[in-house]
Amino acid sequence: MMASDDAAKNELIDKLKSTKEKWDAESADSPDGYDETDALLSQAISMAIDQGKGWSSPEEREKYLESLLDDDFIPPLFASTPEELEMSGLKDAFVSLNKEGETPGKNMLDFRKKGNESVAWGRKNVAKNMTYYRDAVNHYYEAYHWANCIVPKDDEFVPTPEEIAAADEDPYFTQKELDELRSVICSNCALAHMFLKNWGFVRDESKKAVDFNPSNIKAWYRLAKAHQMLQNWEEAGNAIESGLKIEKDNKELLKLDDILSDKVRKARLHRQQRERARAERTSRIKDVWRYCKEENISLGRVSLVATVKDDEDDEEGNDAVEARWHHHYPHTGQLPKMQHGAGGWTWPVLFIYPSHRQADFIEHFGEDEIIALRMAQMFPELEDGCADTDMPWDYNNEFRCSNLAVYFEVHCVDSDAGIIHPDCVERLVDQGAAMRFYESSRALKGDEGPEMATVARCMERKHLHHQRKAWVKKHGSLWAKPEPCPVVEVHPAVSLAQVLRDKHLVVPNFLVTMVLFPVEHPAHKEFLREHKCVGIVEPH
C-alpha cells in the first residue's frame, strides 16, 4: 500500500516538473519577453517540489501538489485583487494577521488622538499649511471606521477584573458611550473640513454628529455654519434653533442667529408661498382632471426635456431641440379654468400658422365660443378700399377668416399601449400622471427652486430614456419614426366645446393646438399630402 502511495506521489511530482518545464519554455518563447511574475511562480513551484515534506499526512501533500497544477489556483503572494485572495483560501489568515495585537476600541481612540493633534498643529502653524487639516480628516475617517467595528456592551454589563485590567489595550463601550464618541469624531471631522472650506462635507459630517448625539452643541453650530456658506438659509435657521434649545446662551449660535435672522425669515416666507401655490395647483389639477373625465376630454403630454444627457444639449442647437416638440410647447404652465361668475370653462389655445412660421396664443378661450367669431376678430375680412391685412408678415394678404382652413392633429393612434416614439404625444392615463407632469413642468420653470428643477430634469430624462429604450426594442432604432399623424378638419362654425369632445382629439400639455392654413397656399397642399385627413368636426 505504501509502495503504491509513493509511486502516485512520484508520478504527481514528475507531472509537476513537466508542467513547470512547459511553462518555462512558453515564457522563454513569449514575444512579450521575460515575465517577472511567471518567474516567481516557477520558483515557488520548484520550492514546493524540493521541499515536499512536513505535511501532516501524505493526502495533504498530494492535495497541495494537485492544487498547484490547477489553473484557478493563485498563490496568496501573487493575489492582486480581493477575489484572487479569496480563491487562494488564505484571506481569513491574512486578515487575522493584519489585526493581530490590535483592538477596534484602541485603534479608534488612537486615530482620534492623531486627528486632534493634527488640528492643533494646523492652528499653531504660522504658514497656514492645510496639510495638517487634510491629515486630520484622514485620521478621523480611520477613527470612525474603527468605531463601527466595535461591538457595544449591554447597559447592564459588569466588567470582570481581567477586562478592567486590559481596558487600556481593549476598551469597552456601551451603545450610548459609543454614539457619543462617534458624534465627537464626526464633529471634529467637520471642524477640519471647515478649515479646508469643504462646506458640503462640513454639512454631512455635522448631520452625522447630531444624529449620534442631538446634544452636541458644537455640531449644531458647525451644521448651521455649513448651511450659511451653502446659502441654505432655512436649514441654517433650523440648525440654530435646535442648538439654542440645548444651550440658549451659546454666543456663537446667537451671533449667527443675529446675522441670518432676516434671510431665514424671508426663506421661510418664500417656502410657505411655494407650498401655498403648490396646494392651489394641486387643487386645480384635480378639478381639471375630474371635469375632463366627466366630459370625455382626453389629455396628453410630451417629454419636458429633449435630451437624456447634458452632452446631447451641446451637440444639438436650439432649433434642433425645439423641432423635437413639433407644435407642442411643454412649458406654458397654463391650465383650463372654470369661470365661476360667467359659468363654463376656458382653455389656453394655440393657433399655429406653419405656412408663415407664426403663432398666436390665446390664454382664455371659452368653450362656448364659436371658433369663427374669434378668427373674425383676429383675421377680419378686407373692407372696401382696403387691400392689405393687418399682419405685417401676411405678404399676400391671405389671412382672412373666410380664407382659412383649420385642423387639429390626431395623437395616440398607436394601439400598442405604452410604446410611443419619444417625440410623440403620450396619453395621460390617470390623475396622478397629470399632477406629476404639471408639477414637473412648474419645477423646470423654477417655481420650486434650482434643486427641485434638477430633480425634475433627472426624472424627465429617466422617463425619456425608458421611452427611447422601449421604442428601440420594438422598432430597432429611433430613426424608425411613425408616419405623420392624421388630422381632423375643424369647421369654423363649431364651438371649442365640440372640438374638445371629439373622439380623435387628445389635448397635449393642457393646450388646445390648432393648425391654420390659407386654403390655396402651397403649404396647405403639402400638409394634406403628408397628413391624412380622417374626418371633420361639423356644427350640430
PDB file of N, CA and C in Angstrom, residues 251-326:
ATOM      1  N   LYS A 251     -22.946  81.738  22.635  1.00  0.00           N
ATOM      2  CA  LYS A 251     -22.598  83.004  21.977  1.00  0.00           C
ATOM      3  C   LYS A 251     -22.455  82.853  20.466  1.00  0.00           C
ATOM      4  N   GLU A 252     -21.840  81.749  20.048  1.00  0.00           N
ATOM      5  CA  GLU A 252     -21.616  81.564  18.611  1.00  0.00           C
ATOM      6  C   GLU A 252     -22.935  81.426  17.857  1.00  0.00           C
ATOM      7  N   LEU A 253     -23.868  80.641  18.418  1.00  0.00           N
ATOM      8  CA  LEU A 253     -25.162  80.474  17.765  1.00  0.00           C
ATOM      9  C   LEU A 253     -25.967  81.760  17.798  1.00  0.00           C
ATOM     10  N   LEU A 254     -25.916  82.504  18.891  1.00  0.00           N
ATOM     11  CA  LEU A 254     -26.649  83.767  18.975  1.00  0.00           C
ATOM     12  C   LEU A 254     -26.105  84.778  17.972  1.00  0.00           C
ATOM     13  N   LYS A 255     -24.805  84.805  17.807  1.00  0.00           N
ATOM     14  CA  LYS A 255     -24.202  85.711  16.830  1.00  0.00           C
ATOM     15  C   LYS A 255     -24.626  85.334  15.413  1.00  0.00           C
ATOM     16  N   LEU A 256     -24.606  84.043  15.123  1.00  0.00           N
ATOM     17  CA  LEU A 256     -25.019  83.583  13.800  1.00  0.00           C
ATOM     18  C   LEU A 256     -26.496  83.850  13.561  1.00  0.00           C
ATOM     19  N   ASP A 257     -27.309  83.687  14.623  1.00  0.00           N
ATOM     20  CA  ASP A 257     -28.744  83.956  14.512  1.00  0.00           C
ATOM     21  C   ASP A 257     -28.993  85.429  14.201  1.00  0.00           C
ATOM     22  N   ASP A 258     -28.220  86.315  14.811  1.00  0.00           N
ATOM     23  CA  ASP A 258     -28.374  87.742  14.561  1.00  0.00           C
ATOM     24  C   ASP A 258     -28.030  88.090  13.113  1.00  0.00           C
ATOM     25  N   ILE A 259     -27.033  87.412  12.562  1.00  0.00           N
ATOM     26  CA  ILE A 259     -26.617  87.685  11.179  1.00  0.00           C
ATOM     27  C   ILE A 259     -27.642  87.161  10.175  1.00  0.00           C
ATOM     28  N   LEU A 260     -28.211  85.988  10.451  1.00  0.00           N
ATOM     29  CA  LEU A 260     -29.032  85.291   9.447  1.00  0.00           C
ATOM     30  C   LEU A 260     -30.532  85.433   9.658  1.00  0.00           C
ATOM     31  N   SER A 261     -30.964  86.059  10.714  1.00  0.00           N
ATOM     32  CA  SER A 261     -32.394  86.057  11.046  1.00  0.00           C
ATOM     33  C   SER A 261     -33.254  86.587   9.913  1.00  0.00           C
ATOM     34  N   ASP A 262     -32.831  87.662   9.273  1.00  0.00           N
ATOM     35  CA  ASP A 262     -33.638  88.252   8.199  1.00  0.00           C
ATOM     36  C   ASP A 262     -33.706  87.318   6.995  1.00  0.00           C
ATOM     37  N   LYS A 263     -32.578  86.713   6.620  1.00  0.00           N
ATOM     38  CA  LYS A 263     -32.555  85.806   5.470  1.00  0.00           C
ATOM     39  C   LYS A 263     -33.360  84.545   5.763  1.00  0.00           C
ATOM     40  N   VAL A 264     -33.285  84.063   7.000  1.00  0.00           N
ATOM     41  CA  VAL A 264     -34.056  82.872   7.375  1.00  0.00           C
ATOM     42  C   VAL A 264     -35.552  83.167   7.297  1.00  0.00           C
ATOM     43  N   ARG A 265     -35.938  84.337   7.779  1.00  0.00           N
ATOM     44  CA  ARG A 265     -37.361  84.709   7.751  1.00  0.00           C
ATOM     45  C   ARG A 265     -37.871  84.785   6.313  1.00  0.00           C
ATOM     46  N   LYS A 266     -37.101  85.409   5.428  1.00  0.00           N
ATOM     47  CA  LYS A 266     -37.517  85.522   4.030  1.00  0.00           C
ATOM     48  C   LYS A 266     -37.561  84.149   3.359  1.00  0.00           C
ATOM     49  N   ALA A 267     -36.605  83.282   3.676  1.00  0.00           N
ATOM     50  CA  ALA A 267     -36.585  81.948   3.079  1.00  0.00           C
ATOM     51  C   ALA A 267     -37.812  81.149   3.502  1.00  0.00           C
ATOM     52  N   ARG A 268     -38.186  81.264   4.781  1.00  0.00           N
ATOM     53  CA  ARG A 268     -39.375  80.547   5.254  1.00  0.00           C
ATOM     54  C   ARG A 268     -40.644  81.107   4.637  1.00  0.00           C
ATOM     55  N   LEU A 269     -40.698  82.415   4.483  1.00  0.00           N
ATOM     56  CA  LEU A 269     -41.862  83.026   3.843  1.00  0.00           C
ATOM     57  C   LEU A 269     -41.968  82.579   2.393  1.00  0.00           C
ATOM     58  N   HIS A 270     -40.825  82.530   1.718  1.00  0.00           N
ATOM     59  CA  HIS A 270     -40.826  82.091   0.319  1.00  0.00           C
ATOM     60  C   HIS A 270     -41.268  80.635   0.213  1.00  0.00           C
ATOM     61  N   ARG A 271     -40.808  79.783   1.153  1.00  0.00           N
ATOM     62  CA  ARG A 271     -41.233  78.377   1.138  1.00  0.00           C
ATOM     63  C   ARG A 271     -42.733  78.255   1.364  1.00  0.00           C
ATOM     64  N   GLN A 272     -43.268  79.033   2.297  1.00  0.00           N
ATOM     65  CA  GLN A 272     -44.703  78.993   2.543  1.00  0.00           C
ATOM     66  C   GLN A 272     -45.496  79.420   1.317  1.00  0.00           C
ATOM     67  N   GLN A 273     -44.983  80.423   0.613  1.00  0.00           N
ATOM     68  CA  GLN A 273     -45.655  80.857  -0.613  1.00  0.00           C
ATOM     69  C   GLN A 273     -45.624  79.757  -1.668  1.00  0.00           C
ATOM     70  N   ARG A 274     -44.478  79.078  -1.774  1.00  0.00           N
ATOM     71  CA  ARG A 274     -44.378  77.979  -2.743  1.00  0.00           C
ATOM     72  C   ARG A 274     -45.336  76.852  -2.378  1.00  0.00           C
ATOM     73  N   GLU A 275     -45.406  76.529  -1.092  1.00  0.00           N
ATOM     74  CA  GLU A 275     -46.303  75.455  -0.673  1.00  0.00           C
ATOM     75  C   GLU A 275     -47.759  75.823  -0.923  1.00  0.00           C
ATOM     76  N   ARG A 276     -48.103  77.089  -0.680  1.00  0.00           N
ATOM     77  CA  ARG A 276     -49.468  77.521  -0.942  1.00  0.00           C
ATOM     78  C   ARG A 276     -49.783  77.474  -2.438  1.00  0.00           C
ATOM     79  N   ALA A 277     -48.831  77.926  -3.254  1.00  0.00           N
ATOM     80  CA  ALA A 277     -49.031  77.867  -4.706  1.00  0.00           C
ATOM     81  C   ALA A 277     -49.138  76.426  -5.179  1.00  0.00           C
ATOM     82  N   ARG A 278     -48.320  75.530  -4.575  1.00  0.00           N
ATOM     83  CA  ARG A 278     -48.383  74.124  -4.964  1.00  0.00           C
ATOM     84  C   ARG A 278     -49.730  73.509  -4.596  1.00  0.00           C
ATOM     85  N   ALA A 279     -50.242  73.864  -3.414  1.00  0.00           N
ATOM     86  CA  ALA A 279     -51.547  73.349  -2.999  1.00  0.00           C
ATOM     87  C   ALA A 279     -52.649  73.840  -3.931  1.00  0.00           C
ATOM     88  N   GLU A 280     -52.555  75.106  -4.355  1.00  0.00           N
ATOM     89  CA  GLU A 280     -53.547  75.639  -5.289  1.00  0.00           C
ATOM     90  C   GLU A 280     -53.462  74.938  -6.635  1.00  0.00           C
ATOM     91  N   ARG A 281     -52.226  74.688  -7.097  1.00  0.00           N
ATOM     92  CA  ARG A 281     -52.071  73.978  -8.373  1.00  0.00           C
ATOM     93  C   ARG A 281     -52.633  72.568  -8.277  1.00  0.00           C
ATOM     94  N   THR A 282     -52.369  71.905  -7.158  1.00  0.00           N
ATOM     95  CA  THR A 282     -52.882  70.545  -6.973  1.00  0.00           C
ATOM     96  C   THR A 282     -54.401  70.528  -7.030  1.00  0.00           C
ATOM     97  N   SER A 283     -55.022  71.497  -6.364  1.00  0.00           N
ATOM     98  CA  SER A 283     -56.486  71.578  -6.373  1.00  0.00           C
ATOM     99  C   SER A 283     -57.009  71.827  -7.783  1.00  0.00           C
ATOM    100  N   ARG A 284     -56.318  72.684  -8.517  1.00  0.00           N
ATOM    101  CA  ARG A 284     -56.758  72.988  -9.883  1.00  0.00           C
ATOM    102  C   ARG A 284     -56.614  71.780 -10.801  1.00  0.00           C
ATOM    103  N   ILE A 285     -55.494  71.066 -10.657  1.00  0.00           N
ATOM    104  CA  ILE A 285     -55.286  69.876 -11.492  1.00  0.00           C
ATOM    105  C   ILE A 285     -56.379  68.847 -11.221  1.00  0.00           C
ATOM    106  N   LYS A 286     -56.726  68.666  -9.953  1.00  0.00           N
ATOM    107  CA  LYS A 286     -57.791  67.720  -9.622  1.00  0.00           C
ATOM    108  C   LYS A 286     -59.112  68.140 -10.254  1.00  0.00           C
ATOM    109  N   ASP A 287     -59.415  69.425 -10.201  1.00  0.00           N
ATOM    110  CA  ASP A 287     -60.654  69.908 -10.806  1.00  0.00           C
ATOM    111  C   ASP A 287     -60.657  69.688 -12.312  1.00  0.00           C
ATOM    112  N   VAL A 288     -59.507  69.992 -12.949  1.00  0.00           N
ATOM    113  CA  VAL A 288     -59.411  69.823 -14.406  1.00  0.00           C
ATOM    114  C   VAL A 288     -59.567  68.354 -14.777  1.00  0.00           C
ATOM    115  N   TRP A 289     -58.871  67.480 -14.051  1.00  0.00           N
ATOM    116  CA  TRP A 289     -58.950  66.053 -14.391  1.00  0.00           C
ATOM    117  C   TRP A 289     -60.360  65.514 -14.189  1.00  0.00           C
ATOM    118  N   ARG A 290     -60.988  65.918 -13.098  1.00  0.00           N
ATOM    119  CA  ARG A 290     -62.353  65.459 -12.831  1.00  0.00           C
ATOM    120  C   ARG A 290     -63.302  65.932 -13.932  1.00  0.00           C
ATOM    121  N   TYR A 291     -63.158  67.181 -14.340  1.00  0.00           N
ATOM    122  CA  TYR A 291     -64.032  67.722 -15.391  1.00  0.00           C
ATOM    123  C   TYR A 291     -63.803  66.996 -16.715  1.00  0.00           C
ATOM    124  N   CYS A 292     -62.516  66.801 -17.082  1.00  0.00           N
ATOM    125  CA  CYS A 292     -62.221  66.123 -18.348  1.00  0.00           C
ATOM    126  C   CYS A 292     -62.723  64.686 -18.333  1.00  0.00           C
ATOM    127  N   LYS A 293     -62.658  64.045 -17.168  1.00  0.00           N
ATOM    128  CA  LYS A 293     -63.141  62.674 -17.063  1.00  0.00           C
ATOM    129  C   LYS A 293     -64.654  62.624 -17.276  1.00  0.00           C
ATOM    130  N   GLU A 294     -65.360  63.576 -16.687  1.00  0.00           N
ATOM    131  CA  GLU A 294     -66.816  63.603 -16.825  1.00  0.00           C
ATOM    132  C   GLU A 294     -67.252  63.929 -18.246  1.00  0.00           C
ATOM    133  N   GLU A 295     -66.454  64.789 -18.937  1.00  0.00           N
ATOM    134  CA  GLU A 295     -66.846  65.253 -20.264  1.00  0.00           C
ATOM    135  C   GLU A 295     -66.160  64.493 -21.396  1.00  0.00           C
ATOM    136  N   ASN A 296     -65.437  63.414 -21.069  1.00  0.00           N
ATOM    137  CA  ASN A 296     -64.748  62.594 -22.080  1.00  0.00           C
ATOM    138  C   ASN A 296     -63.770  63.422 -22.913  1.00  0.00           C
ATOM    139  N   ILE A 297     -63.005  64.270 -22.248  1.00  0.00           N
ATOM    140  CA  ILE A 297     -61.953  65.046 -22.904  1.00  0.00           C
ATOM    141  C   ILE A 297     -60.619  64.373 -22.581  1.00  0.00           C
ATOM    142  N   SER A 298     -59.861  64.019 -23.607  1.00  0.00           N
ATOM    143  CA  SER A 298     -58.601  63.295 -23.425  1.00  0.00           C
ATOM    144  C   SER A 298     -57.437  64.280 -23.300  1.00  0.00           C
ATOM    145  N   LEU A 299     -56.525  63.988 -22.355  1.00  0.00           N
ATOM    146  CA  LEU A 299     -55.347  64.812 -22.131  1.00  0.00           C
ATOM    147  C   LEU A 299     -54.090  64.005 -22.422  1.00  0.00           C
ATOM    148  N   GLY A 300     -53.053  64.698 -22.862  1.00  0.00           N
ATOM    149  CA  GLY A 300     -51.777  64.045 -23.158  1.00  0.00           C
ATOM    150  C   GLY A 300     -50.620  64.928 -22.746  1.00  0.00           C
ATOM    151  N   ARG A 301     -49.424  64.437 -23.024  1.00  0.00           N
ATOM    152  CA  ARG A 301     -48.209  65.164 -22.660  1.00  0.00           C
ATOM    153  C   ARG A 301     -47.103  64.838 -23.651  1.00  0.00           C
ATOM    154  N   VAL A 302     -46.129  65.727 -23.735  1.00  0.00           N
ATOM    155  CA  VAL A 302     -44.882  65.421 -24.424  1.00  0.00           C
ATOM    156  C   VAL A 302     -43.772  65.459 -23.390  1.00  0.00           C
ATOM    157  N   SER A 303     -42.615  64.957 -23.756  1.00  0.00           N
ATOM    158  CA  SER A 303     -41.490  64.973 -22.823  1.00  0.00           C
ATOM    159  C   SER A 303     -41.087  66.409 -22.531  1.00  0.00           C
ATOM    160  N   LEU A 304     -40.819  66.691 -21.268  1.00  0.00           N
ATOM    161  CA  LEU A 304     -40.418  68.033 -20.868  1.00  0.00           C
ATOM    162  C   LEU A 304     -38.955  68.322 -21.158  1.00  0.00           C
ATOM    163  N   VAL A 305     -38.202  67.324 -21.544  1.00  0.00           N
ATOM    164  CA  VAL A 305     -36.815  67.510 -21.950  1.00  0.00           C
ATOM    165  C   VAL A 305     -36.637  66.848 -23.305  1.00  0.00           C
ATOM    166  N   ALA A 306     -35.665  67.338 -24.059  1.00  0.00           N
ATOM    167  CA  ALA A 306     -35.432  66.784 -25.389  1.00  0.00           C
ATOM    168  C   ALA A 306     -34.211  65.900 -25.443  1.00  0.00           C
ATOM    169  N   THR A 307     -33.433  65.851 -24.361  1.00  0.00           N
ATOM    170  CA  THR A 307     -32.203  65.068 -24.348  1.00  0.00           C
ATOM    171  C   THR A 307     -32.117  64.274 -23.061  1.00  0.00           C
ATOM    172  N   VAL A 308     -31.326  63.203 -23.094  1.00  0.00           N
ATOM    173  CA  VAL A 308     -31.126  62.353 -21.925  1.00  0.00           C
ATOM    174  C   VAL A 308     -29.888  62.761 -21.150  1.00  0.00           C
ATOM    175  N   LYS A 309     -28.874  63.310 -21.842  1.00  0.00           N
ATOM    176  CA  LYS A 309     -27.622  63.695 -21.187  1.00  0.00           C
ATOM    177  C   LYS A 309     -27.267  65.127 -21.557  1.00  0.00           C
ATOM    178  N   ASP A 310     -26.431  65.739 -20.716  1.00  0.00           N
ATOM    179  CA  ASP A 310     -26.028  67.122 -20.951  1.00  0.00           C
ATOM    180  C   ASP A 310     -25.252  67.270 -22.242  1.00  0.00           C
ATOM    181  N   ASP A 311     -24.418  66.286 -22.583  1.00  0.00           N
ATOM    182  CA  ASP A 311     -23.607  66.438 -23.780  1.00  0.00           C
ATOM    183  C   ASP A 311     -24.455  66.414 -25.044  1.00  0.00           C
ATOM    184  N   GLU A 312     -25.683  65.866 -24.979  1.00  0.00           N
ATOM    185  CA  GLU A 312     -26.574  65.937 -26.127  1.00  0.00           C
ATOM    186  C   GLU A 312     -26.992  67.371 -26.390  1.00  0.00           C
ATOM    187  N   ASP A 313     -27.167  68.152 -25.308  1.00  0.00           N
ATOM    188  CA  ASP A 313     -27.531  69.555 -25.474  1.00  0.00           C
ATOM    189  C   ASP A 313     -26.445  70.306 -26.227  1.00  0.00           C
ATOM    190  N   ASP A 314     -25.177  69.933 -25.998  1.00  0.00           N
ATOM    191  CA  ASP A 314     -24.088  70.617 -26.667  1.00  0.00           C
ATOM    192  C   ASP A 314     -24.018  70.252 -28.138  1.00  0.00           C
ATOM    193  N   GLU A 315     -24.387  69.011 -28.459  1.00  0.00           N
ATOM    194  CA  GLU A 315     -24.287  68.557 -29.841  1.00  0.00           C
ATOM    195  C   GLU A 315     -25.375  69.159 -30.716  1.00  0.00           C
ATOM    196  N   GLU A 316     -26.532  69.448 -30.164  1.00  0.00           N
ATOM    197  CA  GLU A 316     -27.660  69.931 -30.932  1.00  0.00           C
ATOM    198  C   GLU A 316     -27.926  71.392 -30.614  1.00  0.00           C
ATOM    199  N   GLY A 317     -28.243  72.164 -31.661  1.00  0.00           N
ATOM    200  CA  GLY A 317     -28.590  73.555 -31.450  1.00  0.00           C
ATOM    201  C   GLY A 317     -30.000  73.691 -30.918  1.00  0.00           C
ATOM    202  N   ASN A 318     -30.377  74.916 -30.565  1.00  0.00           N
ATOM    203  CA  ASN A 318     -31.714  75.157 -30.024  1.00  0.00           C
ATOM    204  C   ASN A 318     -32.795  74.810 -31.037  1.00  0.00           C
ATOM    205  N   ASP A 319     -32.522  75.079 -32.319  1.00  0.00           N
ATOM    206  CA  ASP A 319     -33.531  74.789 -33.348  1.00  0.00           C
ATOM    207  C   ASP A 319     -33.811  73.291 -33.418  1.00  0.00           C
ATOM    208  N   ALA A 320     -32.751  72.485 -33.312  1.00  0.00           N
ATOM    209  CA  ALA A 320     -32.943  71.035 -33.381  1.00  0.00           C
ATOM    210  C   ALA A 320     -33.708  70.527 -32.168  1.00  0.00           C
ATOM    211  N   VAL A 321     -33.419  71.091 -31.007  1.00  0.00           N
ATOM    212  CA  VAL A 321     -34.114  70.675 -29.794  1.00  0.00           C
ATOM    213  C   VAL A 321     -35.583  71.054 -29.868  1.00  0.00           C
ATOM    214  N   GLU A 322     -35.872  72.290 -30.283  1.00  0.00           N
ATOM    215  CA  GLU A 322     -37.258  72.727 -30.375  1.00  0.00           C
ATOM    216  C   GLU A 322     -38.022  71.921 -31.430  1.00  0.00           C
ATOM    217  N   ALA A 323     -37.323  71.489 -32.488  1.00  0.00           N
ATOM    218  CA  ALA A 323     -38.002  70.735 -33.537  1.00  0.00           C
ATOM    219  C   ALA A 323     -38.535  69.408 -33.026  1.00  0.00           C
ATOM    220  N   ARG A 324     -37.935  68.867 -31.969  1.00  0.00           N
ATOM    221  CA  ARG A 324     -38.413  67.598 -31.419  1.00  0.00           C
ATOM    222  C   ARG A 324     -39.844  67.727 -30.899  1.00  0.00           C
ATOM    223  N   TRP A 325     -40.196  68.931 -30.441  1.00  0.00           N
ATOM    224  CA  TRP A 325     -41.516  69.108 -29.847  1.00  0.00           C
ATOM    225  C   TRP A 325     -42.591  69.405 -30.885  1.00  0.00           C
ATOM    226  N   HIS A 326     -42.192  69.549 -32.156  1.00  0.00           N
ATOM    227  CA  HIS A 326     -43.138  69.830 -33.230  1.00  0.00           C
ATOM    228  C   HIS A 326     -43.921  71.108 -32.906  1.00  0.00           C
TER     229      HIS A 326
END
